[in-house]
Coordinates of C-alpha atoms in Angstrom, one line a residue:
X841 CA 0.0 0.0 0.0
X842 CA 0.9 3.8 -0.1
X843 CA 3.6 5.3 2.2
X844 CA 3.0 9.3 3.3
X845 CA 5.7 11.8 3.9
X846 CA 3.7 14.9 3.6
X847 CA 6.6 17.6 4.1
X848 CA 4.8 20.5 2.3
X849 CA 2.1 20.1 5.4
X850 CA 5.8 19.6 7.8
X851 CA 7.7 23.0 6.3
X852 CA 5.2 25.4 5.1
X853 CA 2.7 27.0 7.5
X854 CA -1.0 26.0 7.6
X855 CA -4.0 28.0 8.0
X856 CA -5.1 27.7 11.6
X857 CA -8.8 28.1 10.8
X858 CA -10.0 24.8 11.0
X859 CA -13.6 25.5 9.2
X860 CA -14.4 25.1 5.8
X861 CA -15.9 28.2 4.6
X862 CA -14.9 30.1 1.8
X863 CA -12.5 33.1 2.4
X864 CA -9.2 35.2 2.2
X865 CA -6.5 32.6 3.4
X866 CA -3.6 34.9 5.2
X867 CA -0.1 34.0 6.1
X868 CA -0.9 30.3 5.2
X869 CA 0.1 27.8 2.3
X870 CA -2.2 25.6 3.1
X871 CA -5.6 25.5 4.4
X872 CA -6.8 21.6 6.5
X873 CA -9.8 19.9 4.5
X874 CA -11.9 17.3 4.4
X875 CA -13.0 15.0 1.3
X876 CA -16.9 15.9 1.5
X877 CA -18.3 12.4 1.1
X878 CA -20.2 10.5 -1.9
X879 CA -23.2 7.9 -1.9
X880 CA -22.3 4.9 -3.6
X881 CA -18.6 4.9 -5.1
X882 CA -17.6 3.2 -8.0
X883 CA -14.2 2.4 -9.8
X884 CA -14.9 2.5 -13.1
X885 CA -11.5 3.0 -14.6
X886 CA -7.8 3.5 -13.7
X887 CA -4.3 3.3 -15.3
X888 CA -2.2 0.4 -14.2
X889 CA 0.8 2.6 -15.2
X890 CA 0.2 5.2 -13.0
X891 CA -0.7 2.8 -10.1
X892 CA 2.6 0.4 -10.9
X893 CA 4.5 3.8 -10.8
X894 CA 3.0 4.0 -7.0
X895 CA 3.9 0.8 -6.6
X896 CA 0.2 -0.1 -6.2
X897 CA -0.7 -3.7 -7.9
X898 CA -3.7 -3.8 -9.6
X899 CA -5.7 -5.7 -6.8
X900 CA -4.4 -3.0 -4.2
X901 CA -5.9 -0.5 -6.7
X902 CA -9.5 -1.8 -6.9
X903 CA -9.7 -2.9 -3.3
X904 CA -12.9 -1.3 -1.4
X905 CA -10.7 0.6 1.0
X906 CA -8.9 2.1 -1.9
X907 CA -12.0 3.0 -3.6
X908 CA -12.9 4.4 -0.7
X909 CA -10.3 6.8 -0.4
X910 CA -10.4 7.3 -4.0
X911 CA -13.3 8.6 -3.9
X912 CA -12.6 11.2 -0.5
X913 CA -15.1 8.7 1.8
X914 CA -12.1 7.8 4.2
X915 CA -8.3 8.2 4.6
X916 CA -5.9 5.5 4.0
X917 CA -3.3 5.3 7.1
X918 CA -0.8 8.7 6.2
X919 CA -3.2 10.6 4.7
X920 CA -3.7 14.0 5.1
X921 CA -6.0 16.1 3.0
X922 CA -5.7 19.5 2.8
X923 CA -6.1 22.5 0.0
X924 CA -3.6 25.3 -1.3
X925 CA -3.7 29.0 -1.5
X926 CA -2.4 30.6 -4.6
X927 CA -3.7 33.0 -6.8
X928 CA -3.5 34.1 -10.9
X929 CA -4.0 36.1 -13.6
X930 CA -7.0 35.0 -15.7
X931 CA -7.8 35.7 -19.1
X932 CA -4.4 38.8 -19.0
X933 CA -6.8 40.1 -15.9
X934 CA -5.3 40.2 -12.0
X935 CA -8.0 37.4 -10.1
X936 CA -6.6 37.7 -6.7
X937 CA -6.6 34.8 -4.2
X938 CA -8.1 31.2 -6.4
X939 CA -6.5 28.3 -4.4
X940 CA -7.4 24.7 -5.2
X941 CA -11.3 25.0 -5.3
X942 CA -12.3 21.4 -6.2
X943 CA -9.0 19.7 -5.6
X944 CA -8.2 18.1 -2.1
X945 CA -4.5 16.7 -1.6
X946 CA -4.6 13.1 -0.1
X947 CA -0.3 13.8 1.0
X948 CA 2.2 13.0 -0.7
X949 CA 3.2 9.5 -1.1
X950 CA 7.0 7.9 -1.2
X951 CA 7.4 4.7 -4.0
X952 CA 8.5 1.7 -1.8
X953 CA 8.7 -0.8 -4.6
X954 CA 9.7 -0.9 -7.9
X955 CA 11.8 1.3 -10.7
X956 CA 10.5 4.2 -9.0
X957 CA 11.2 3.4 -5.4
X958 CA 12.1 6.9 -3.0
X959 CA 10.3 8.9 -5.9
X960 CA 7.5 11.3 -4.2
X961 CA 4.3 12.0 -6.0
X962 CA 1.2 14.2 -4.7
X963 CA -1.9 12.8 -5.0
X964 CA -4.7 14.7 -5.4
X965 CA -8.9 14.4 -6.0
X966 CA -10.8 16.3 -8.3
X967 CA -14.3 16.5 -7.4
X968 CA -13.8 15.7 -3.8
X969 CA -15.9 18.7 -2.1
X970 CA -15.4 22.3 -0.7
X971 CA -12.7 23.9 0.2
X972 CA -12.2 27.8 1.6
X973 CA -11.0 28.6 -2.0
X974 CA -14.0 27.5 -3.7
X975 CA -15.6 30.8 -3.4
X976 CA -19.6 30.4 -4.3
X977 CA -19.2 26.8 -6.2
X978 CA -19.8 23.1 -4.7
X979 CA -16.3 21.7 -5.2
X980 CA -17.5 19.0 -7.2
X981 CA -16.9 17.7 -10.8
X982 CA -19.0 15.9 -13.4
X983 CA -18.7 12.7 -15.3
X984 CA -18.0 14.5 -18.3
X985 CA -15.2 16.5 -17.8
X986 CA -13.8 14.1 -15.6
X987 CA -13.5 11.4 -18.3
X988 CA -12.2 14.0 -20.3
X989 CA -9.7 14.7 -17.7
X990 CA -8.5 11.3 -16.8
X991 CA -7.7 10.2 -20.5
X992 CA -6.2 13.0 -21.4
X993 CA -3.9 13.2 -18.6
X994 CA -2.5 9.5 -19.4
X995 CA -2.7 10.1 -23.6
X996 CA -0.5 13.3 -23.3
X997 CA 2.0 11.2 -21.2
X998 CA 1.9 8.3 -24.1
X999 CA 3.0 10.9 -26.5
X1000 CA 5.5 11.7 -25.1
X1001 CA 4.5 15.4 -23.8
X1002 CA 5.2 16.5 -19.9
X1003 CA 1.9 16.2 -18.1
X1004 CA 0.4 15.6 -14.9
X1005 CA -0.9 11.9 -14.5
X1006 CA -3.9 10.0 -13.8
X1007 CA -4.6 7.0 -11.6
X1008 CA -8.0 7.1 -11.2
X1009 CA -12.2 7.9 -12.5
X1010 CA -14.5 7.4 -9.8
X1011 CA -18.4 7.9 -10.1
X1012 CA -19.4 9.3 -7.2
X1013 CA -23.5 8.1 -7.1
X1014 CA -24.1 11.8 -6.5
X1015 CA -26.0 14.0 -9.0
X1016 CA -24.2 17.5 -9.7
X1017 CA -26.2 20.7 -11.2
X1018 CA -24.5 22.4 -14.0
X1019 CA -25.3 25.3 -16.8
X1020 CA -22.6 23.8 -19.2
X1021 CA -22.9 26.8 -21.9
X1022 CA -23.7 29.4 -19.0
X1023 CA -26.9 30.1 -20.2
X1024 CA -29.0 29.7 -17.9
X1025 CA -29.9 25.7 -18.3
X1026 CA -28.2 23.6 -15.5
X1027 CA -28.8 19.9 -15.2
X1028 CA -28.3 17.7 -12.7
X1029 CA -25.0 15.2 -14.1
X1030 CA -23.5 12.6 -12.7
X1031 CA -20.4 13.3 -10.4
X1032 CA -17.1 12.0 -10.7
X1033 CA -13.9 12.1 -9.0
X1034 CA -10.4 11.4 -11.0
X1035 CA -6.9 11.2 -8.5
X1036 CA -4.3 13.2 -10.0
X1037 CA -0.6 12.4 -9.8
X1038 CA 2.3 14.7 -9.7
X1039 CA 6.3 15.1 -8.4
X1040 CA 4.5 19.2 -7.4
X1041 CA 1.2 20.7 -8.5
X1042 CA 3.1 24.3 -7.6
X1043 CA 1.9 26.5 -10.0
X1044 CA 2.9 30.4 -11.4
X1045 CA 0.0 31.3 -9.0
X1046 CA 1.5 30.2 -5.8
X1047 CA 4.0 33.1 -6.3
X1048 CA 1.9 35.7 -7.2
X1049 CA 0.0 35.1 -4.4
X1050 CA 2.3 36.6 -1.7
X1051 CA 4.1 38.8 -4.3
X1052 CA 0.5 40.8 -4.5
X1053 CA 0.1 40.5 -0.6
X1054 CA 3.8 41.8 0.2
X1055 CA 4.4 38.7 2.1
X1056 CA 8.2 38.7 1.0
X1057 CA 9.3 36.2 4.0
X1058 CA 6.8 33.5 2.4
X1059 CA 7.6 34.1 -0.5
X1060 CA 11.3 33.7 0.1
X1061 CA 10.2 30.6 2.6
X1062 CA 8.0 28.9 -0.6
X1063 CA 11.1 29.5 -3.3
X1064 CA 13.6 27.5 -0.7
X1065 CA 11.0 24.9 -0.6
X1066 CA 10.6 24.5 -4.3
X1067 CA 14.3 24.7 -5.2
X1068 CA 15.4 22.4 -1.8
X1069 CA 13.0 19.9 -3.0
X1070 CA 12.1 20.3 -6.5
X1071 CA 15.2 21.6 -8.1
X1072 CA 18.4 20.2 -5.6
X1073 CA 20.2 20.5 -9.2
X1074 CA 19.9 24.6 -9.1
X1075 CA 20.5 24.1 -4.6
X1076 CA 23.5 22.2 -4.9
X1077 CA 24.9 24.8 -7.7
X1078 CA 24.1 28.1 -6.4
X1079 CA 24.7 29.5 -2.9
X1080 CA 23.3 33.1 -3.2
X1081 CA 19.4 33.4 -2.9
X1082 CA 19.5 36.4 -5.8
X1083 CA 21.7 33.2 -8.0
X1084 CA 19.4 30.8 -7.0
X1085 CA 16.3 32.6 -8.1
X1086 CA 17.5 33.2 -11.4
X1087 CA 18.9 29.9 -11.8
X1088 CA 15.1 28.6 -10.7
X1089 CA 13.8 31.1 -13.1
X1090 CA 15.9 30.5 -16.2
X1091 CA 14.9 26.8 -15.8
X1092 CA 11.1 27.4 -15.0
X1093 CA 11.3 29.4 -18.5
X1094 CA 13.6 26.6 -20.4
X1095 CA 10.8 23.8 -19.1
X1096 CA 7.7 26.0 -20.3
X1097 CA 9.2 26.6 -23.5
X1098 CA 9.7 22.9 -24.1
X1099 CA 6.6 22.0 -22.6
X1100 CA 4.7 24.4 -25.5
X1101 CA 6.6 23.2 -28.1
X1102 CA 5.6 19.6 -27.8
X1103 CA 1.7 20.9 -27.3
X1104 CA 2.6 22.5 -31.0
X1105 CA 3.7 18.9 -32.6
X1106 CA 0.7 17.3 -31.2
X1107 CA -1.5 19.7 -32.0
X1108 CA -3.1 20.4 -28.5
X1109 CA -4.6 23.2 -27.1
X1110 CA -4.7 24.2 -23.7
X1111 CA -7.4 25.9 -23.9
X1112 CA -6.8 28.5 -20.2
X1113 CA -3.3 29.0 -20.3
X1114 CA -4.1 31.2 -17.1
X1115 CA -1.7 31.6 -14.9
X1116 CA -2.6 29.3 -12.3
X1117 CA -2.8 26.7 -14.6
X1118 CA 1.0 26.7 -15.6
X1119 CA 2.8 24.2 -13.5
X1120 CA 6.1 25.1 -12.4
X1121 CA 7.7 22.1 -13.5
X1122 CA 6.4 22.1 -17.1
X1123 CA 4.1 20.2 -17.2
X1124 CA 0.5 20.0 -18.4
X1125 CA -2.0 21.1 -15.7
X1126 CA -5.4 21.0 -15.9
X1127 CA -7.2 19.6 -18.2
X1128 CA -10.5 21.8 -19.3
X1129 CA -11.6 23.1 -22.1
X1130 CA -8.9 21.3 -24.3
X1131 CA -8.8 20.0 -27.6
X1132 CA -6.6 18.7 -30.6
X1133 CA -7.0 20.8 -33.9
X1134 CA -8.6 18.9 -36.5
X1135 CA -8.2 21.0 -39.3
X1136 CA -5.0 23.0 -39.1
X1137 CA -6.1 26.6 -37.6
X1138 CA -3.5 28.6 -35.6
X1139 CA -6.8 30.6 -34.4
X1140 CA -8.9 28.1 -32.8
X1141 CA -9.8 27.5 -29.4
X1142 CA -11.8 25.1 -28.2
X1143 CA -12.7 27.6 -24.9
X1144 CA -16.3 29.2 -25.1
X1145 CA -15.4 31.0 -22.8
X1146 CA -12.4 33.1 -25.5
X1147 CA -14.8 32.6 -28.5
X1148 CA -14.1 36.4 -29.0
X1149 CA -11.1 37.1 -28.0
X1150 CA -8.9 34.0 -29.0
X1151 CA -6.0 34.8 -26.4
X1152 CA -5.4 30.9 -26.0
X1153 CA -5.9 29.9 -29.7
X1154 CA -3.4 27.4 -30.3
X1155 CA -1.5 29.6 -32.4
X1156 CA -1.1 31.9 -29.6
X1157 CA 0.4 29.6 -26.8
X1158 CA 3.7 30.0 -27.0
X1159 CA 3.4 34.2 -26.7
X1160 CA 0.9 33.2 -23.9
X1161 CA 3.3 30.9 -22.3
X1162 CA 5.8 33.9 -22.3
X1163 CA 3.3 36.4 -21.0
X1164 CA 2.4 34.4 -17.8
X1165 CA 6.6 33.8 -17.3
X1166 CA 6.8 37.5 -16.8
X1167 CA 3.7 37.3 -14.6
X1168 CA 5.9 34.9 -12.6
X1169 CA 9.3 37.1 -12.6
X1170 CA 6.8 40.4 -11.6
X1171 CA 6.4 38.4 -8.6
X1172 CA 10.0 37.4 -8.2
X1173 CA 10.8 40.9 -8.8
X1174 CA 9.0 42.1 -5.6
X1175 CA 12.1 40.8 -3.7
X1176 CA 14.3 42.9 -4.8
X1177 CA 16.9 40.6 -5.1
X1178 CA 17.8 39.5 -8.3
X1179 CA 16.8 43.0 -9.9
X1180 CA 13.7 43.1 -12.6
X1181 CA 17.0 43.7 -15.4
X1182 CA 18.2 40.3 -14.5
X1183 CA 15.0 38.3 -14.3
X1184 CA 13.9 40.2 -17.4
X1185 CA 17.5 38.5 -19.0
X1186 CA 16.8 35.4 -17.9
X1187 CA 12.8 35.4 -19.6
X1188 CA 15.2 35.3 -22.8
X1189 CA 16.0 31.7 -21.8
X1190 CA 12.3 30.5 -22.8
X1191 CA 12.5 32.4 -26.3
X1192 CA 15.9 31.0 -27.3
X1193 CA 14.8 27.4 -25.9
X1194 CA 11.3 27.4 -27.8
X1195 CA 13.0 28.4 -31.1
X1196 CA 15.1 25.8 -30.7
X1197 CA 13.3 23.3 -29.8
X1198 CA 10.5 24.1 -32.2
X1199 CA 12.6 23.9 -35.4
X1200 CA 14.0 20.8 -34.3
X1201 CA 10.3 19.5 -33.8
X1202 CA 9.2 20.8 -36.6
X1203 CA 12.3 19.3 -38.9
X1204 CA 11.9 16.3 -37.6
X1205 CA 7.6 16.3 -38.2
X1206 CA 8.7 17.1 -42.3
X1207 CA 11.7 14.2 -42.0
X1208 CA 14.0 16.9 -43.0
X1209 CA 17.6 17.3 -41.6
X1210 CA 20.1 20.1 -41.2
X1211 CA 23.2 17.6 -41.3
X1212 CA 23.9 16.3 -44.3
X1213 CA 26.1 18.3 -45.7
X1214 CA 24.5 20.3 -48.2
X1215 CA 24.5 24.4 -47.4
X1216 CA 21.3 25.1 -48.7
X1217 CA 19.8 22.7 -46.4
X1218 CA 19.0 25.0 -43.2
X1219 CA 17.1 27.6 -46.1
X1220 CA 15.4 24.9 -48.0
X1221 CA 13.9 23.4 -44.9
X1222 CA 12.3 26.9 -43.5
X1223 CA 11.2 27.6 -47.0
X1224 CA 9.3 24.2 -47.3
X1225 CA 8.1 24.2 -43.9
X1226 CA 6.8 28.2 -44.4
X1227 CA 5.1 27.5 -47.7
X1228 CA 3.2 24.0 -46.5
X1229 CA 1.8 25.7 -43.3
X1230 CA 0.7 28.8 -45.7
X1231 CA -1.1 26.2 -47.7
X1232 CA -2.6 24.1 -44.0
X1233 CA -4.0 27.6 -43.4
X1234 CA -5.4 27.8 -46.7
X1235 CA -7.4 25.0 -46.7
X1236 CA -9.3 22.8 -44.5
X1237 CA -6.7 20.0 -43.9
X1238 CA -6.6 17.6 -41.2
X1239 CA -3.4 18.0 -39.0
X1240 CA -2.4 14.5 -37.7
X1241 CA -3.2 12.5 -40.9
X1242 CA -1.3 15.0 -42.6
X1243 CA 1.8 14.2 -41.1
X1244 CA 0.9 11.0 -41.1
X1245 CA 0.9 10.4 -44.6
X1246 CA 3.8 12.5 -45.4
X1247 CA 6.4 9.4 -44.3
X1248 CA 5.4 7.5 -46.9
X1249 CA 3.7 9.7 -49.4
X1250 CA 5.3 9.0 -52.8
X1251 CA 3.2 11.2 -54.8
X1252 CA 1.0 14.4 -53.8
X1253 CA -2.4 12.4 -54.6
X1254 CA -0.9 10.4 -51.5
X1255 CA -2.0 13.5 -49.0
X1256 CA -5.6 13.3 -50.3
X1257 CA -7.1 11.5 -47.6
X1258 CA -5.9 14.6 -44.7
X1259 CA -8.6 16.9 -46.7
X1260 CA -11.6 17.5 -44.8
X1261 CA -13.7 17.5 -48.6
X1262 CA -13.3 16.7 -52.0
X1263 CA -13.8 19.7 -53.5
X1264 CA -11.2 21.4 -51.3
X1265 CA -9.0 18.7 -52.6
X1266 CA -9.6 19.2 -56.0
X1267 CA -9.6 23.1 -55.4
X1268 CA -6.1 23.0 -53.7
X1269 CA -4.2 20.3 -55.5
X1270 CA -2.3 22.4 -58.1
X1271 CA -0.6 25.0 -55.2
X1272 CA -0.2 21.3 -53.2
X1273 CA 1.7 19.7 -56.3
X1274 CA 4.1 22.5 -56.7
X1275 CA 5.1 22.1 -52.9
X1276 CA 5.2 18.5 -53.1
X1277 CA 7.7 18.4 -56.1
X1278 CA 10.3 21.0 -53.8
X1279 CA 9.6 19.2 -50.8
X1280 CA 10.0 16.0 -52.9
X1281 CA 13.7 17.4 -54.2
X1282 CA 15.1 18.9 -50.9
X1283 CA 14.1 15.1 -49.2
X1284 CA 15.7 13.4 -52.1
X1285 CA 19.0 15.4 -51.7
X1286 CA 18.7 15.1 -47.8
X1287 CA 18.2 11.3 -48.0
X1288 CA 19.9 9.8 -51.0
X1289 CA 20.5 6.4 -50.0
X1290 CA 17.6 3.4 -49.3
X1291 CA 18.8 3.3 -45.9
X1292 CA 18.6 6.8 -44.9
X1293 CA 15.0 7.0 -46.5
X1294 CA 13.6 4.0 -44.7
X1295 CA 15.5 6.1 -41.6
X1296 CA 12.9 9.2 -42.4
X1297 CA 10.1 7.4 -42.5
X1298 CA 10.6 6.0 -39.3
X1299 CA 11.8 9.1 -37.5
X1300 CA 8.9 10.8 -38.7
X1301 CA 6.5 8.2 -37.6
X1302 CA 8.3 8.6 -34.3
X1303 CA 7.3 12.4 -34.2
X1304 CA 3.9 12.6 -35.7
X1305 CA 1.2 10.4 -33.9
X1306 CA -1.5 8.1 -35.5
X1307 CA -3.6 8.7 -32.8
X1308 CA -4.7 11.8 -31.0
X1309 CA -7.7 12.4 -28.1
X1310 CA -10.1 14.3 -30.8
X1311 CA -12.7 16.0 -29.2
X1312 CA -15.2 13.9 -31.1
X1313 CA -13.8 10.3 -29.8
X1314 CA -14.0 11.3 -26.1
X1315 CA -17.5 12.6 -26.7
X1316 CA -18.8 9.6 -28.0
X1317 CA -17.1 7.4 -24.6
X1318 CA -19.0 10.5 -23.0
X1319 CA -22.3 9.7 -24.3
X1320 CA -21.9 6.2 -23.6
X1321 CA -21.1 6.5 -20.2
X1322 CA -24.2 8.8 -19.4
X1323 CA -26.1 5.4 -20.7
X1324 CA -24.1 3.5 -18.1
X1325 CA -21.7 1.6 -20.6
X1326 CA -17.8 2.7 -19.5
X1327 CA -16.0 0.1 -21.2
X1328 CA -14.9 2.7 -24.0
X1329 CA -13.1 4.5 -21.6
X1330 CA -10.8 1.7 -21.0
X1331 CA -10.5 0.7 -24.9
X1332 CA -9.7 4.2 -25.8
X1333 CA -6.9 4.7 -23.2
X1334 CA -5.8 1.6 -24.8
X1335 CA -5.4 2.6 -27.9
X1336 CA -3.8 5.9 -26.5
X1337 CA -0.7 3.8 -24.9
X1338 CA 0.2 3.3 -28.2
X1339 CA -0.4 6.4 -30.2
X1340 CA 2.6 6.1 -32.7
X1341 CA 1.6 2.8 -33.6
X1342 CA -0.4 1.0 -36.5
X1343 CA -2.9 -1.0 -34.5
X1344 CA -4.4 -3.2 -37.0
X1345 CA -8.6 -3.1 -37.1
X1346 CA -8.8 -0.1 -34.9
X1347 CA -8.1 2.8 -37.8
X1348 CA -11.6 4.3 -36.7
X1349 CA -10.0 5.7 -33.8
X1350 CA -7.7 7.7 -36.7
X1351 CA -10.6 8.8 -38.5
X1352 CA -10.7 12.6 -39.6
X1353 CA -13.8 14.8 -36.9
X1354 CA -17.2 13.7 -38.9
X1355 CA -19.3 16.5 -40.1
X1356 CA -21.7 15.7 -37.1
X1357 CA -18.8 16.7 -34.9
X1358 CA -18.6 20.3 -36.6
X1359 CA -21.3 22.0 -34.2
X1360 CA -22.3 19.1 -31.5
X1361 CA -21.3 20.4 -27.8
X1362 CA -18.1 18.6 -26.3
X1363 CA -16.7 18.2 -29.9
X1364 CA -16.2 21.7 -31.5
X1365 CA -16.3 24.2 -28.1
X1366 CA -16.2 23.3 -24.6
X1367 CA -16.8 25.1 -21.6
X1368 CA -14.8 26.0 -18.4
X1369 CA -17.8 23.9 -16.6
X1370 CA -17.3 20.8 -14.9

C-alpha cells in the first residue's frame, strides 16, 4: 500500500482556521480539508501505469478501501487532506486569491517498490468537495469533464508530452447541477472524482499570491522549498538566494518553452493557459476546455469562454506561455533581489529554448535534416516548412493524418485522404503539387541512400502520432457513459498507450472529426464547466 511523507504540510505554515468556509487565506500555504463524502462509489477505470508507478498492484488499486479513499469517503493510514492558497491572472486580468477549489490533496506518497522506489508523488482528487478557495461553487466535478480529464492526462503522457498523471475515475452516485454553456440551463449530471498524480502541483499562481500581498518572507520561505526539494540540481549549484532565483527562473522558462513546443507537434490546445494553470515544473495542468486541432487553424480554441477574444488559440500559446513567465518574474521581482533587469535577461531563456526546440520538432515532423552536408539545407527546410503551413491555413486539412501520410507519401495524390472534402482537394491540389515536387527534391538530396530513407520514414512516424484524443472520440465514450456503458473508456486509453503505432482493425480511432462533430457540444467548443 501507499507510504506518506507529507513535508509540504511539515515546512510550510498552515492555515489555523479549522472551518471550511470560503474566504481570504492569510499568512498560510495551506488550508486543512476534508473529502466531502459520496453515496455509492464506484471504480470505473484506472491506469495500471500510474498505479505500478506507486507501486500499487492492480488488486491493491480496486480494493474497497482504496475505492474508498479514491473517492474522498475515508483516509488510508498517512493521509492528510488538505487545500492550497495561490492566486492568478486569468484571461491577462489580476484574479486575486483562487487556491485549489475542487482539488483536495490526499499527502504525498514515497514509491516503496519498484523502478521508481524513493520517488515522491502528490496525489490529489478532483471532485472531492469544498474547500475555503472554492468561493460560491460546490467543489464537485461531473462525469464529463472528468472522463475528459482522466484520458487525457494518461494520452499526453503516451506521446511523449510533460503532463500531470492519472490514476484514477470514480463515479461518485451523486448528481451534480451544472449550466454547461452558462446560459442559464443547469442539469443535474453525474459526479465523478479522478486522483491526479504529480512530483508538485506548484503552480505560477503560488507566487503571485504573496508577491501581491507583500508577504516577502513566504515568499522567500516557498522559493527555498521549491528549489530544496524540486530543483536540488539549481541548490546544490548556487549559494546566493539572488543566483538561486535566477537559476530557478531560467529553468522554469527553459521547461515551459519545451513543454509548449511539444503541445505545438501534437496539435493540443490548452485551452486556459491562465496563470494558475502553468505548473512550475512544465508540465501539463489541468485539463478543461482542451482539444486537438482537426483542421490545421492557428486561431482556434476550443474555450467558449475566448470565443471572441482568442487569447489561447493554439497559435497563440507560445506568446501566452511567455506572458504568464513574466507574470511569474513580476512576482519574483518584488524581492528585490535579483533585480527586474536580470529576471527580465533570464525570460530570454524561454524564447531561445522554444526556437530551438520548435525547429527541431518541426524538422523532424517534415523528416528533414540540417546535417547532411549540403549548405542550402538550413534555407530549403524553412522555405518548405513556411510554404506547407501557408497552404494548411489555406485549406481545411486535417493536421495528424497529414503528417501521417507525409512518411510514406510517394506522390502528392498520397496526401488526399488529410482533406476535410473533395472539392477542397480538388480546389487546392495544383498550389499542393508544386510544394510536393520541392519538398520532394530537398528530401531526395537530404536522404539519398535506401537506408537513410527508410530512416525518415521511421523518425517521422516517431514524431507525428496516429492517434490523437479528438474532441469527437471522447464525446462519443462521454455519451456512452451517461447510458451507463464505461467500457470505452478503458478501450480508448488503450489505444492511447500506443499512439505512434499501426494498430491493425482499430483505424476508426484515426478517423478525420465527422461533419456531425462540426457543431455538437463537447466536440467543437467546450466550456470552463465541470
Amino acid at each position: 500500500m501507499l507510504t506518506f511523507d507529507n513535508r509540504f504540510l511539515r515546512d510550510l505554515p498552515g492555515d489555523p482556521n479549522p472551518r471550511n468556509h470560503s474566504r481570504q487565506v492569510h499568512g498560510a500555504f495551506w488550508s486543512r480539508v476534508a473529502p466531502a463524502p459520496v453515496a455509492a462509489p464506484a471504480l470505473i477505470a484506472h491506469s495500471p501505469e500510474v498505479a505500478a508507478l506507486l507501486g500499487l498492484s492492480d488488486a491493491e488499486i480496486r480494493s474497497p478501501a482504496m475505492v474508498e479513499a479514491l473517492a474522498g469517503n475515508r483516509l488510508l493510514p498517512g493521509m492528510e487532506t488538505y487545500a492550497t492558497a495561490y492566486a492568478g491572472h486569468q484571461f491577462g486580468n489580476w484574479a486575486g486569491q483562487l487556491g485549489d477549489g475542487r482539488a483536495i490533496l490526499l499527502g504525498e506518497a514515497v514509491t516503496q517498490r519498484g523502478p521508481n522506489a524513493g520517488e515522491r508523488f502528490e496525489l490529489q482528487l478532483k471532485g472531492a468537495g469544498p474547500t475555503p478557495y472554492s468561493r460560491r461553487a460546490d467543489g464537485r466535478a461531473v462525469l464529463r469533464s472528468s472522463i475528459r480529464e482522466f484520458l487525457c492526462s494518461e494520452a499526453m503522457h503516451h506521446l511523449g508530452v510533460p503532463t500531470t498523471r492519472a490514476l484514477s475515475l470514480v463515479l461518485t452516485g451523486d448528481q451534480v447541477e451544472r449550466d454547461m454553456f452558462y446560459d442559464g440551463n443547469a442539469e443535474l449530471e453525474p459526479g465523478a472524482i479522478v486522483c491526479r498524480v504529480a512530483p508538485s502541483f506548484l503552480r505560477f499562481g503560488h507566487f503571485e499570491l504573496f508577491a501581491s500581498r507583500g508577504e516577502s518572507a513566504l515568499l522567500r520561505q516557498l522559493l527555498d522549498y521549491t528549489i530544496t526539494h524540486h530543483f536540488p540540481h539549481i541548490a546544490a549549484a548556487h549559494a546566493g538566494e539572488g543566483e538561486r532565483i535566477v537559476a530557478w527562473y531560467t529553468d522554469v522558462c527553459e521547461r515551459t518553452a519545451r513543454l509548449t513546443a511539444q503541445w505545438m507537434r501534437v496539435g493540443f490546445v490548452h485551452g486556459v493557459m491562465n496563470t494558475d494553470n502553468m505548473s512550475i515544473l512544465g508540465l501539463t495542468i489541468d485539463y478543461g476546455p482542451y482539444g486537438w486541432v482537426d483542421n490545421f487553424d492557428p486561431g482556434w480554441t476550443p474555450n467558449t469562454t475566448d470565443a471572441q477574444g482568442k487569447r489561447y488559440a493554439f497559435g497563440r500559446q507560445p506568446g501566452i506561455a511567455q506572458w504568464n513567465l513574466a507574470r511569474l518574474g513580476d512576482a519574483l521581482a518584488t524581492l528585490g533581489d535579483p533585480s527586474p533587469e536580470v529576471l527580465v535577461d533570464a525570460l530570454g531563456a524561454f524564447e531561445r529554448t522554444y526556437s530551438r526546440e520548435v525547429n527541431r520538432i518541426f524538422r523532424d515532423k517534415f523528416g528533414l535534416r540540417d546535417d547532411a552536408g549540403h549548405a542550402e539545407d538550413a534555407s530549403d527546410n524553412e522555405a518548405v516548412i513556411d510554404a506547407a503551413f501557408t497552404l494548411l491555413v489555406q485549406h481545411e486539412i486535417d493536421m495528424t493524418i497529414f503528417f501521417r501520410a507525409l512518411a510514406t507519401a510517394v506522390t502528392v495524390d498520397d496526401l488526399r485522404d488529410a482533406f476535410y472534402s473533395e472539392a477542397e482537394w480538388h480546389a487546392a491540389r495544383n498550389a499542393w503539387q508544386a510544394w510536393f515536387d520541392r519538398y520532394a527534391t530537398v528530401v531526395a538530396r537530404q536522404h539519398a541512400t535506401p537506408a537513410t530513407r527508410t530512416d525518415r520514414a521511421t523518425r517521422m512516424n516517431a514524431v507525428n502520432p496516429k492517434y490523437v484524443l479528438r474532441n469527437y472520440l471522447a464525446q462519443q465514450l462521454i455519451d456512452a457513459a451517461h447510458a451507463g456503458d464505461y467500457a470505452p473508456i478503458s478501450e480508448l486509453l488503450d489505444v492511447m498507450r500506443r499512439p505512434y503505432d499501426e494498430q491493425p482493425g482499430r483505424e476508426r480511432f484515426a478517423e478525420k472529426r465527422p461533419d456531425w462533430a462540426r457543431t455538437k457540444a463537447g466536440c467543437s467548443m467546450l466550456s470552463c464547466s465541470s
